[in-house]
Amino acid sequence: WPPYAFRQDDDIAGVSIEIMQAAARRAGYAPDFVELPWNRCIQSVETGTVHAVLDAARRDNLLQGPESYSAYTNTFWVRPDSPIRAATPQAFRGLRLGLVSGYEYPASLLAAATANGMTVDYSVDDGANVRKLVFGRVDVIVADRISTRWMLRQEEIELRPLSPDHSADTLYPSFNPAFRERHRRIDAALADMRQTGEIDAVIRKYVGKTEDEGRIETN
């Protein structure tokens, strides 16, 4: 999920990877990252197979926060030739909406889709969701502004975001409740890194300060 976590040659990189590597060192741990499909990430934390998952929205059955360093905007995207100019419920009536399986979308977003007769089509990840829109299998998708712009630049794809964003979800490293002490130590390390400016430095490294991308809303 670039620029937060992605493969770079034979290594891994990204905002979330670098921040978690630094936080783990501060907390006295040596992090080992495992790449899995998103639903399996959540299931692995829930069963205790892994300690935590990066960048998850709040879930009542996991330990999260209060420290966060990333967020997911629920932004509507369309193809450049779409007649839709603004994210209004009436504009989406009867259209096909692309979402990602396993993501925690706001209840109000899902309710609006149902009320406007939208057909929801779920993808395995953001990349598949974007490609469905590009090839016309859906009419509109919901995807984060920062990570989607990054993906579009890398793959030389053109899509258009609609305003306003529906909402934004703060994301957290989310732990299995059995690992409460690990969660406490990591969260304390993240708080220290925020105070020293280390978190902001990593974010600037990947995101910069362009007009609409130079900010990641967190706690």
PDB file of C-alpha atoms in Angstrom:
ATOM      1  CA  TRP A   1       0.000   0.000   0.000  1.00  0.00           C
ATOM      2  CA  PRO A   2       2.442   2.684  -1.195  1.00  0.00           C
ATOM      3  CA  PRO A   3       3.612   5.099   0.043  1.00  0.00           C
ATOM      4  CA  TYR A   4       2.860   3.450   3.409  1.00  0.00           C
ATOM      5  CA  ALA A   5       4.155  -0.074   2.752  1.00  0.00           C
ATOM      6  CA  PHE A   6       5.464  -1.599  -0.465  1.00  0.00           C
ATOM      7  CA  ARG A   7       8.180  -3.705  -2.048  1.00  0.00           C
ATOM      8  CA  GLN A   8      11.219  -1.879  -3.439  1.00  0.00           C
ATOM      9  CA  ASP A   9      13.548  -4.156  -5.388  1.00  0.00           C
ATOM     10  CA  ASP A  10      14.284  -6.989  -2.928  1.00  0.00           C
ATOM     11  CA  ASP A  11      13.395  -4.977   0.180  1.00  0.00           C
ATOM     12  CA  ILE A  12      10.367  -3.322   1.764  1.00  0.00           C
ATOM     13  CA  ALA A  13       9.901   0.409   2.256  1.00  0.00           C
ATOM     14  CA  GLY A  14       7.331   3.066   3.049  1.00  0.00           C
ATOM     15  CA  VAL A  15       6.067   5.448   5.706  1.00  0.00           C
ATOM     16  CA  SER A  16       4.584   2.737   7.938  1.00  0.00           C
ATOM     17  CA  ILE A  17       7.525   0.360   7.525  1.00  0.00           C
ATOM     18  CA  GLU A  18      10.176   2.927   8.485  1.00  0.00           C
ATOM     19  CA  ILE A  19       8.184   4.302  11.402  1.00  0.00           C
ATOM     20  CA  MET A  20       7.433   0.844  12.793  1.00  0.00           C
ATOM     21  CA  GLN A  21      11.066  -0.261  12.380  1.00  0.00           C
ATOM     22  CA  ALA A  22      12.201   2.754  14.416  1.00  0.00           C
ATOM     23  CA  ALA A  23       9.463   2.343  17.037  1.00  0.00           C
ATOM     24  CA  ALA A  24      10.250  -1.351  17.460  1.00  0.00           C
ATOM     25  CA  ARG A  25      13.950  -0.597  18.008  1.00  0.00           C
ATOM     26  CA  ARG A  26      13.028   1.967  20.667  1.00  0.00           C
ATOM     27  CA  ALA A  27      10.775  -0.586  22.353  1.00  0.00           C
ATOM     28  CA  GLY A  28      13.457  -3.275  22.303  1.00  0.00           C
ATOM     29  CA  TYR A  29      12.051  -5.449  19.522  1.00  0.00           C
ATOM     30  CA  ALA A  30      13.362  -6.645  16.149  1.00  0.00           C
ATOM     31  CA  PRO A  31      10.386  -6.445  13.775  1.00  0.00           C
ATOM     32  CA  ASP A  32       9.732  -9.178  11.231  1.00  0.00           C
ATOM     33  CA  PHE A  33       7.316  -8.121   8.472  1.00  0.00           C
ATOM     34  CA  VAL A  34       5.091 -10.647   6.695  1.00  0.00           C
ATOM     35  CA  GLU A  35       3.157  -9.733   3.541  1.00  0.00           C
ATOM     36  CA  LEU A  36      -0.347 -11.218   3.353  1.00  0.00           C
ATOM     37  CA  PRO A  37      -3.664 -10.391   1.657  1.00  0.00           C
ATOM     38  CA  TRP A  38      -5.527  -7.868   3.812  1.00  0.00           C
ATOM     39  CA  ASN A  39      -8.191 -10.225   5.143  1.00  0.00           C
ATOM     40  CA  ARG A  40      -5.502 -12.721   6.156  1.00  0.00           C
ATOM     41  CA  CYS A  41      -3.592  -9.908   7.892  1.00  0.00           C
ATOM     42  CA  ILE A  42      -6.597  -9.209  10.104  1.00  0.00           C
ATOM     43  CA  GLN A  43      -7.321 -12.899  10.680  1.00  0.00           C
ATOM     44  CA  SER A  44      -3.681 -13.575  11.621  1.00  0.00           C
ATOM     45  CA  VAL A  45      -3.788 -10.870  14.292  1.00  0.00           C
ATOM     46  CA  GLU A  46      -7.133 -12.083  15.601  1.00  0.00           C
ATOM     47  CA  THR A  47      -5.794 -15.633  15.994  1.00  0.00           C
ATOM     48  CA  GLY A  48      -2.454 -14.489  17.435  1.00  0.00           C
ATOM     49  CA  THR A  49      -0.403 -15.927  14.561  1.00  0.00           C
ATOM     50  CA  VAL A  50       1.209 -12.481  14.299  1.00  0.00           C
ATOM     51  CA  HIS A  51       1.430  -9.779  16.940  1.00  0.00           C
ATOM     52  CA  ALA A  52       0.040  -6.844  14.985  1.00  0.00           C
ATOM     53  CA  VAL A  53      -1.050  -5.488  11.604  1.00  0.00           C
ATOM     54  CA  LEU A  54      -0.024  -2.120  10.184  1.00  0.00           C
ATOM     55  CA  ASP A  55      -2.457   0.628   9.239  1.00  0.00           C
ATOM     56  CA  ALA A  56      -5.806  -0.783  10.323  1.00  0.00           C
ATOM     57  CA  ALA A  57      -8.907   1.221  11.161  1.00  0.00           C
ATOM     58  CA  ARG A  58     -10.329   0.798  14.658  1.00  0.00           C
ATOM     59  CA  ARG A  59     -11.684  -2.626  15.516  1.00  0.00           C
ATOM     60  CA  ASP A  60     -13.222  -3.374  18.897  1.00  0.00           C
ATOM     61  CA  ASN A  61     -11.493  -6.759  19.176  1.00  0.00           C
ATOM     62  CA  LEU A  62      -7.942  -5.385  18.702  1.00  0.00           C
ATOM     63  CA  LEU A  63      -5.658  -3.035  20.676  1.00  0.00           C
ATOM     64  CA  GLN A  64      -5.102   0.297  18.926  1.00  0.00           C
ATOM     65  CA  GLY A  65      -3.740   3.742  19.669  1.00  0.00           C
ATOM     66  CA  PRO A  66      -3.881   6.329  20.867  1.00  0.00           C
ATOM     67  CA  GLU A  67      -0.837   7.019  18.618  1.00  0.00           C
ATOM     68  CA  SER A  68      -1.342   7.039  14.851  1.00  0.00           C
ATOM     69  CA  TYR A  69       0.773   8.158  11.887  1.00  0.00           C
ATOM     70  CA  SER A  70      -1.495   7.434   8.909  1.00  0.00           C
ATOM     71  CA  ALA A  71      -5.060   7.887   7.742  1.00  0.00           C
ATOM     72  CA  TYR A  72      -7.281   6.640   4.942  1.00  0.00           C
ATOM     73  CA  THR A  73      -9.526   9.119   3.171  1.00  0.00           C
ATOM     74  CA  ASN A  74     -12.746   7.723   1.767  1.00  0.00           C
ATOM     75  CA  THR A  75     -12.433   9.563  -1.552  1.00  0.00           C
ATOM     76  CA  PHE A  76     -14.580   8.834  -4.596  1.00  0.00           C
ATOM     77  CA  TRP A  77     -12.690   8.372  -7.886  1.00  0.00           C
ATOM     78  CA  VAL A  78     -14.011   8.223 -11.460  1.00  0.00           C
ATOM     79  CA  ARG A  79     -12.535   7.899 -14.940  1.00  0.00           C
ATOM     80  CA  PRO A  80     -11.471  11.182 -16.611  1.00  0.00           C
ATOM     81  CA  ASP A  81     -14.407  11.033 -19.076  1.00  0.00           C
ATOM     82  CA  SER A  82     -17.039  10.538 -16.363  1.00  0.00           C
ATOM     83  CA  PRO A  83     -19.814  13.165 -16.367  1.00  0.00           C
ATOM     84  CA  ILE A  84     -19.819  13.174 -12.556  1.00  0.00           C
ATOM     85  CA  ARG A  85     -18.248  16.371 -11.182  1.00  0.00           C
ATOM     86  CA  ALA A  86     -18.994  16.226  -7.458  1.00  0.00           C
ATOM     87  CA  ALA A  87     -19.446  13.532  -4.810  1.00  0.00           C
ATOM     88  CA  THR A  88     -23.186  13.842  -4.253  1.00  0.00           C
ATOM     89  CA  PRO A  89     -25.564  10.922  -3.556  1.00  0.00           C
ATOM     90  CA  GLN A  90     -27.737  11.841  -6.537  1.00  0.00           C
ATOM     91  CA  ALA A  91     -24.777  11.629  -8.934  1.00  0.00           C
ATOM     92  CA  PHE A  92     -24.101   8.012  -7.933  1.00  0.00           C
ATOM     93  CA  ARG A  93     -27.662   6.722  -8.294  1.00  0.00           C
ATOM     94  CA  GLY A  94     -27.719   3.223  -9.801  1.00  0.00           C
ATOM     95  CA  LEU A  95     -23.964   3.048 -10.466  1.00  0.00           C
ATOM     96  CA  ARG A  96     -21.463   0.257  -9.723  1.00  0.00           C
ATOM     97  CA  LEU A  97     -19.284   1.059  -6.693  1.00  0.00           C
ATOM     98  CA  GLY A  98     -15.865  -0.538  -6.134  1.00  0.00           C
ATOM     99  CA  LEU A  99     -14.723  -1.218  -2.554  1.00  0.00           C
ATOM    100  CA  VAL A 100     -12.018  -3.421  -0.993  1.00  0.00           C
ATOM    101  CA  SER A 101     -12.944  -6.577   0.895  1.00  0.00           C
ATOM    102  CA  GLY A 102     -11.997  -6.423   4.577  1.00  0.00           C
ATOM    103  CA  TYR A 103     -11.780  -2.630   4.844  1.00  0.00           C
ATOM    104  CA  GLU A 104     -13.841  -0.946   7.557  1.00  0.00           C
ATOM    105  CA  TYR A 105     -15.986   1.555   5.635  1.00  0.00           C
ATOM    106  CA  PRO A 106     -18.227   4.038   7.474  1.00  0.00           C
ATOM    107  CA  ALA A 107     -21.766   2.787   7.968  1.00  0.00           C
ATOM    108  CA  SER A 108     -23.038   6.048   6.468  1.00  0.00           C
ATOM    109  CA  LEU A 109     -21.152   5.371   3.223  1.00  0.00           C
ATOM    110  CA  LEU A 110     -22.579   1.871   2.874  1.00  0.00           C
ATOM    111  CA  ALA A 111     -26.067   3.116   3.766  1.00  0.00           C
ATOM    112  CA  ALA A 112     -25.876   5.847   1.116  1.00  0.00           C
ATOM    113  CA  ALA A 113     -24.810   3.275  -1.495  1.00  0.00           C
ATOM    114  CA  THR A 114     -27.805   1.093  -0.641  1.00  0.00           C
ATOM    115  CA  ALA A 115     -30.231   4.025  -0.563  1.00  0.00           C
ATOM    116  CA  ASN A 116     -29.114   5.110  -4.033  1.00  0.00           C
ATOM    117  CA  GLY A 117     -29.395   1.652  -5.557  1.00  0.00           C
ATOM    118  CA  MET A 118     -25.662   1.215  -6.125  1.00  0.00           C
ATOM    119  CA  THR A 119     -24.233  -2.232  -6.853  1.00  0.00           C
ATOM    120  CA  VAL A 120     -21.170  -2.864  -4.658  1.00  0.00           C
ATOM    121  CA  ASP A 121     -18.285  -4.835  -6.185  1.00  0.00           C
ATOM    122  CA  TYR A 122     -15.512  -5.900  -3.787  1.00  0.00           C
ATOM    123  CA  SER A 123     -11.836  -6.268  -4.785  1.00  0.00           C
ATOM    124  CA  VAL A 124      -8.978  -7.978  -2.955  1.00  0.00           C
ATOM    125  CA  ASP A 125      -6.907  -4.775  -2.664  1.00  0.00           C
ATOM    126  CA  ASP A 126      -6.644  -1.150  -3.795  1.00  0.00           C
ATOM    127  CA  GLY A 127      -4.705  -2.009  -6.943  1.00  0.00           C
ATOM    128  CA  ALA A 128      -7.418  -4.370  -8.163  1.00  0.00           C
ATOM    129  CA  ASN A 129     -10.061  -1.791  -7.276  1.00  0.00           C
ATOM    130  CA  VAL A 130      -8.299   0.870  -9.360  1.00  0.00           C
ATOM    131  CA  ARG A 131      -7.904  -1.473 -12.334  1.00  0.00           C
ATOM    132  CA  LYS A 132     -11.607  -2.366 -12.261  1.00  0.00           C
ATOM    133  CA  LEU A 133     -12.412   1.321 -12.597  1.00  0.00           C
ATOM    134  CA  VAL A 134      -9.873   1.844 -15.395  1.00  0.00           C
ATOM    135  CA  PHE A 135     -11.333  -1.049 -17.410  1.00  0.00           C
ATOM    136  CA  GLY A 136     -14.953  -0.037 -16.825  1.00  0.00           C
ATOM    137  CA  ARG A 137     -15.999  -2.917 -14.587  1.00  0.00           C
ATOM    138  CA  VAL A 138     -17.198  -0.364 -12.001  1.00  0.00           C
ATOM    139  CA  ASP A 139     -18.263   3.288 -12.382  1.00  0.00           C
ATOM    140  CA  VAL A 140     -16.793   4.769  -9.218  1.00  0.00           C
ATOM    141  CA  ILE A 141     -14.479   3.560  -6.456  1.00  0.00           C
ATOM    142  CA  VAL A 142     -13.609   4.624  -2.926  1.00  0.00           C
ATOM    143  CA  ALA A 143      -9.854   4.942  -2.359  1.00  0.00           C
ATOM    144  CA  ASP A 144      -7.384   7.004  -0.341  1.00  0.00           C
ATOM    145  CA  ARG A 145      -6.155  10.250  -1.935  1.00  0.00           C
ATOM    146  CA  ILE A 146      -2.447   9.915  -1.118  1.00  0.00           C
ATOM    147  CA  SER A 147      -1.909   6.234  -1.882  1.00  0.00           C
ATOM    148  CA  THR A 148      -4.081   6.348  -5.010  1.00  0.00           C
ATOM    149  CA  ARG A 149      -2.225   9.357  -6.444  1.00  0.00           C
ATOM    150  CA  TRP A 150       1.045   7.513  -5.790  1.00  0.00           C
ATOM    151  CA  MET A 151      -0.252   4.424  -7.615  1.00  0.00           C
ATOM    152  CA  LEU A 152      -1.556   6.436 -10.569  1.00  0.00           C
ATOM    153  CA  ARG A 153       1.834   8.135 -11.036  1.00  0.00           C
ATOM    154  CA  GLN A 154       3.729   4.855 -10.871  1.00  0.00           C
ATOM    155  CA  GLU A 155       1.461   3.067 -13.360  1.00  0.00           C
ATOM    156  CA  GLU A 156       0.791   6.146 -15.556  1.00  0.00           C
ATOM    157  CA  ILE A 157      -2.955   5.822 -15.079  1.00  0.00           C
ATOM    158  CA  GLU A 158      -5.322   8.784 -15.128  1.00  0.00           C
ATOM    159  CA  LEU A 159      -8.306   8.939 -12.781  1.00  0.00           C
ATOM    160  CA  ARG A 160     -10.121  11.884 -11.233  1.00  0.00           C
ATOM    161  CA  PRO A 161     -10.915  12.350  -7.510  1.00  0.00           C
ATOM    162  CA  LEU A 162     -14.228  13.906  -6.551  1.00  0.00           C
ATOM    163  CA  SER A 163     -14.780  16.433  -3.803  1.00  0.00           C
ATOM    164  CA  PRO A 164     -15.682  16.460  -1.035  1.00  0.00           C
ATOM    165  CA  ASP A 165     -14.174  13.364   0.555  1.00  0.00           C
ATOM    166  CA  HIS A 166     -16.847  11.318   2.276  1.00  0.00           C
ATOM    167  CA  SER A 167     -14.738  10.905   5.440  1.00  0.00           C
ATOM    168  CA  ALA A 168     -11.335   9.872   6.778  1.00  0.00           C
ATOM    169  CA  ASP A 169     -10.342   6.981   9.028  1.00  0.00           C
ATOM    170  CA  THR A 170      -7.360   7.215  11.374  1.00  0.00           C
ATOM    171  CA  LEU A 171      -5.194   4.097  11.078  1.00  0.00           C
ATOM    172  CA  TYR A 172      -3.140   2.303  13.737  1.00  0.00           C
ATOM    173  CA  PRO A 173      -0.717  -0.547  14.280  1.00  0.00           C
ATOM    174  CA  SER A 174      -3.301  -2.947  15.699  1.00  0.00           C
ATOM    175  CA  PHE A 175      -2.393  -5.706  18.178  1.00  0.00           C
ATOM    176  CA  ASN A 176      -3.935  -8.945  19.371  1.00  0.00           C
ATOM    177  CA  PRO A 177      -5.139  -8.274  22.975  1.00  0.00           C
ATOM    178  CA  ALA A 178      -2.870 -11.064  24.259  1.00  0.00           C
ATOM    179  CA  PHE A 179       0.113  -8.845  23.457  1.00  0.00           C
ATOM    180  CA  ARG A 180      -0.901  -5.865  25.586  1.00  0.00           C
ATOM    181  CA  GLU A 181       2.642  -5.139  26.811  1.00  0.00           C
ATOM    182  CA  ARG A 182       4.031  -5.089  23.271  1.00  0.00           C
ATOM    183  CA  HIS A 183       1.267  -2.699  22.267  1.00  0.00           C
ATOM    184  CA  ARG A 184       1.982  -0.424  25.233  1.00  0.00           C
ATOM    185  CA  ARG A 185       5.712  -0.258  24.482  1.00  0.00           C
ATOM    186  CA  ILE A 186       5.235   0.377  20.759  1.00  0.00           C
ATOM    187  CA  ASP A 187       2.649   3.081  21.404  1.00  0.00           C
ATOM    188  CA  ALA A 188       4.981   4.787  23.907  1.00  0.00           C
ATOM    189  CA  ALA A 189       7.790   4.675  21.343  1.00  0.00           C
ATOM    190  CA  LEU A 190       5.539   6.258  18.718  1.00  0.00           C
ATOM    191  CA  ALA A 191       4.619   9.033  21.160  1.00  0.00           C
ATOM    192  CA  ASP A 192       8.326   9.750  21.717  1.00  0.00           C
ATOM    193  CA  MET A 193       8.964   9.798  17.970  1.00  0.00           C
ATOM    194  CA  ARG A 194       6.158  12.272  17.444  1.00  0.00           C
ATOM    195  CA  GLN A 195       7.654  14.588  20.060  1.00  0.00           C
ATOM    196  CA  THR A 196      11.114  14.456  18.465  1.00  0.00           C
ATOM    197  CA  GLY A 197       9.797  15.038  14.941  1.00  0.00           C
ATOM    198  CA  GLU A 198      10.926  11.636  13.629  1.00  0.00           C
ATOM    199  CA  ILE A 199       7.466  10.685  12.415  1.00  0.00           C
ATOM    200  CA  ASP A 200       7.048  13.932  10.480  1.00  0.00           C
ATOM    201  CA  ALA A 201      10.488  13.472   8.901  1.00  0.00           C
ATOM    202  CA  VAL A 202       9.566  10.029   7.544  1.00  0.00           C
ATOM    203  CA  ILE A 203       6.231  11.309   6.214  1.00  0.00           C
ATOM    204  CA  ARG A 204       7.951  14.226   4.418  1.00  0.00           C
ATOM    205  CA  LYS A 205      10.478  11.811   2.890  1.00  0.00           C
ATOM    206  CA  TYR A 206       7.725   9.909   1.077  1.00  0.00           C
ATOM    207  CA  VAL A 207       4.867  12.359   0.744  1.00  0.00           C
ATOM    208  CA  GLY A 208       6.526  15.766   0.528  1.00  0.00           C
ATOM    209  CA  LYS A 209       4.471  18.921   0.851  1.00  0.00           C
ATOM    210  CA  THR A 210       2.514  19.240  -2.376  1.00  0.00           C
ATOM    211  CA  GLU A 211      -0.717  21.198  -2.113  1.00  0.00           C
ATOM    212  CA  ASP A 212      -3.078  18.268  -1.543  1.00  0.00           C
ATOM    213  CA  GLU A 213      -0.684  15.554  -0.366  1.00  0.00           C
ATOM    214  CA  GLY A 214       1.589  17.227   2.148  1.00  0.00           C
ATOM    215  CA  ARG A 215      -0.524  16.314   5.123  1.00  0.00           C
ATOM    216  CA  ILE A 216      -1.480  13.026   6.729  1.00  0.00           C
ATOM    217  CA  GLU A 217      -4.210  13.562   9.282  1.00  0.00           C
ATOM    218  CA  THR A 218      -3.443  11.673  12.489  1.00  0.00           C
ATOM    219  CA  ASN A 219      -3.975  12.066  16.208  1.00  0.00           C
TER     220      ASN A 219
END
